[in-house]
Coordinates of C-alpha atoms in Angstrom, one line a residue:
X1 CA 13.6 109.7 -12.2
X2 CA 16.7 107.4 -13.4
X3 CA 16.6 105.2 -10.1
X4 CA 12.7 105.0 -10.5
X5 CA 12.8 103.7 -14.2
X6 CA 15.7 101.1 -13.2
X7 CA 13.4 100.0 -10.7
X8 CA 10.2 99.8 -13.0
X9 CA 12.4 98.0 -15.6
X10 CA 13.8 95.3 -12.6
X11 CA 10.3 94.5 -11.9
X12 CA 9.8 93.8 -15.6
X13 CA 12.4 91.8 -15.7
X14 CA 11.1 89.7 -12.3
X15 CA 7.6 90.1 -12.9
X16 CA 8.7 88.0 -16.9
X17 CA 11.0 85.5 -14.8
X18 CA 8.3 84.7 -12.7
X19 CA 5.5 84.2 -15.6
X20 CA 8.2 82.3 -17.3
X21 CA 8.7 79.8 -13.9
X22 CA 4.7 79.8 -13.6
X23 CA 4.6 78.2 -17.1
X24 CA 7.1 76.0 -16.9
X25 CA 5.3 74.9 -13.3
X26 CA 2.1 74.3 -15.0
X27 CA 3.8 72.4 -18.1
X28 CA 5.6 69.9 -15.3
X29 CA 2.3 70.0 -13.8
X30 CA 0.8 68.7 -16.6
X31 CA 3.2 66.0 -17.9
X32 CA 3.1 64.6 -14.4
X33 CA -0.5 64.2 -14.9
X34 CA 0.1 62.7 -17.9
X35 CA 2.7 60.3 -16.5
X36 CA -0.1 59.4 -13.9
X37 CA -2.8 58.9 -15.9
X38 CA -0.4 56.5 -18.5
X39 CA 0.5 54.6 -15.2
X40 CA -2.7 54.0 -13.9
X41 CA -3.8 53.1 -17.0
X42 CA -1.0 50.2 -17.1
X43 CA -2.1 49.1 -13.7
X44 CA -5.5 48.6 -14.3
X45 CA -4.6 46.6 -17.6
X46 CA -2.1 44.4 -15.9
X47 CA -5.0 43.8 -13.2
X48 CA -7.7 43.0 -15.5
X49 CA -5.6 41.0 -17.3
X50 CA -3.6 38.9 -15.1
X51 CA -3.7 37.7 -11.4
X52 CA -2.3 40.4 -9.5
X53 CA -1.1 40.0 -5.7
X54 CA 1.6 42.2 -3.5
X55 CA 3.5 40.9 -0.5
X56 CA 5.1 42.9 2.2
X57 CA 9.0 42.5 2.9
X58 CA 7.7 39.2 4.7
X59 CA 6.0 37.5 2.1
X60 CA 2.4 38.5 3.5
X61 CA -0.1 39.4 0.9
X62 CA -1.0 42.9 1.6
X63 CA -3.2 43.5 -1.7
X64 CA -4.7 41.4 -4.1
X65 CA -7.1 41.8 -7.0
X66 CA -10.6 40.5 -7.7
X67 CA -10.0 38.2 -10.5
X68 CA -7.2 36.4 -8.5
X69 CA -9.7 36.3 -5.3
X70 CA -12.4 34.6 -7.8
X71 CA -10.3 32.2 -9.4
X72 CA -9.2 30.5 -6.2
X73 CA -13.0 31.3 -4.5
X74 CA -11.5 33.3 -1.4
X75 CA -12.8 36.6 0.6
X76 CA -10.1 39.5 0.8
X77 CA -10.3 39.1 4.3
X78 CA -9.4 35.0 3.9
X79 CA -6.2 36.1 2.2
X80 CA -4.7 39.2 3.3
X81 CA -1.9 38.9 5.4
X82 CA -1.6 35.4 4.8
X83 CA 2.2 34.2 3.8
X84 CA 3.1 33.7 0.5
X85 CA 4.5 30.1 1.5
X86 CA 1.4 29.0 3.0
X87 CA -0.9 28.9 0.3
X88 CA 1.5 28.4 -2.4
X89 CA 3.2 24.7 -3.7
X90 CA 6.2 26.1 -5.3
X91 CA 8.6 24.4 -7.7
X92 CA 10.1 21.7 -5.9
X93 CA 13.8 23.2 -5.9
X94 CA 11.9 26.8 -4.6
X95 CA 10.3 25.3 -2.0
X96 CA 13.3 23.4 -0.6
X97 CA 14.7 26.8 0.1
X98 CA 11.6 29.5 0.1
X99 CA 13.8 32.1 2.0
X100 CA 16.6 32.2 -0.2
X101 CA 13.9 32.2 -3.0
X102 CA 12.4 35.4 -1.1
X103 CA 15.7 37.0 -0.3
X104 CA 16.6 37.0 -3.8
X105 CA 13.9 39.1 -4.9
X106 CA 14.5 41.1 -2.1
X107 CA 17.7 41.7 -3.2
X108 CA 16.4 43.0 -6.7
X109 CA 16.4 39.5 -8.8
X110 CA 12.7 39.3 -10.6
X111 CA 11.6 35.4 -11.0
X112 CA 10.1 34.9 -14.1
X113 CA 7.8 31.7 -15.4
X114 CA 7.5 30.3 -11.8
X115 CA 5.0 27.2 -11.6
X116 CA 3.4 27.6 -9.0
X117 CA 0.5 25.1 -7.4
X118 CA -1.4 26.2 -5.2
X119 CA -4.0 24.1 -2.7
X120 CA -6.8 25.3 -1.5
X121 CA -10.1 23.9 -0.4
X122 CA -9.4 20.3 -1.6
X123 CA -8.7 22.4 -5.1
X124 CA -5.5 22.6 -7.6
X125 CA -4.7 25.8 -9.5
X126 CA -1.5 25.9 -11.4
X127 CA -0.3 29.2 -12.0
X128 CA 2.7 30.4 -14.1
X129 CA 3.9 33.6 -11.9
X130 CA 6.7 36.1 -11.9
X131 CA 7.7 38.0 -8.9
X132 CA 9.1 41.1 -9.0
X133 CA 10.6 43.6 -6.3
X134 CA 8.7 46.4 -5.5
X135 CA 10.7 50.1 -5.1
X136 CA 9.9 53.3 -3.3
X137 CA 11.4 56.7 -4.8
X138 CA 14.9 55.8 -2.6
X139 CA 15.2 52.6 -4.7
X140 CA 14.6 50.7 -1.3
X141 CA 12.6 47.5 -2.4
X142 CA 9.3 47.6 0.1
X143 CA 7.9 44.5 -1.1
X144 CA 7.3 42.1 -3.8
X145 CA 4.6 42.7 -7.0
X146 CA 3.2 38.9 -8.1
X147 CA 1.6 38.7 -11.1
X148 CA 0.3 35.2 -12.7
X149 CA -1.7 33.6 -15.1
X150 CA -3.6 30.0 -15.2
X151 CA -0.9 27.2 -16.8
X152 CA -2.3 25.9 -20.0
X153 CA -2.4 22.6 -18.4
X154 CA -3.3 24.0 -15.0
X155 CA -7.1 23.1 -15.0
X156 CA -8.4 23.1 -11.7
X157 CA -8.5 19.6 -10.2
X158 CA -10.1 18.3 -6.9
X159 CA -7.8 16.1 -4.7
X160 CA -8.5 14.1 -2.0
X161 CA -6.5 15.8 0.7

């Protein structure tokens, strides 16, 4: 009779540790949702409200949003995979030395208030960008988050190129 009721009162004792790690799942359960909903609710603010592009370890655009793709009047298609040196007129002293420019963010530095020109379709759009590394869960950068904005003198111009 003893051994029976110290076996009852071990299951007790389990069957409460286990509610107890049950709760505490759901409540990490739920603050992870809540951490996702918060961060997909920064993304989509940053991409409505800025011109959002991503770049592999290469510099070839890999993602880009709408407003970015309507600004410069280009297909998805058009741009992706394209490198990031090919459609973009950098600051003279970044575009002397693109690499070391890209290898620097690579390397963890974030470029802030870039100036950026870009050419396309006998167009001009001047941008003001920062780029910023991109990180997976092992702190490895995986690629490079730009995000821009029109200069305030950066009307768009047509050349005669």
């Amino acid at each position: 009779l003893q051994e029976a009721q110290e076996q009852s009162k071990t299951m007790r004792e389990q069957e409460d540790a286990m509610r107890q790690n049950l709760e505490e799942l759901w409540a990490i359960q739920e603050e992870n949702e809540q951490q996702k909903a918060i961060t997909e609710s920064l993304e989509h603010a940053v991409q409505v409200a800025c011109f959002v592009a991503e770049f592999d370890r290469d510099a070839r655009l890999v993602r880009v949003n709408d407003d970015f793709l309507a600004e410069i009047r280009a297909s998805r298609e058009e741009m992706i995979g394209t490198h990031a040196a090919e459609f973009l007129s950098l600051h003279q002293e970044i575009a002397r030395d693109f690499s070391r420019f890209w290898e620097e963010i690579l390397s963890g530095a974030t470029k802030r208030q870039v100036p950026v020109e870009m050419v396309r379709r006998n167009e001009r759009f001047h941008f003001i960008e920062t780029y910023a590394p991109i990180y997976d869960a092992q702190g490895t950068v995986t690629g490079v988050l730009r995000i821009g904005y029109p200069a305030p003198t950066g009307d768009k111009e047509e050349t005669n190129a």
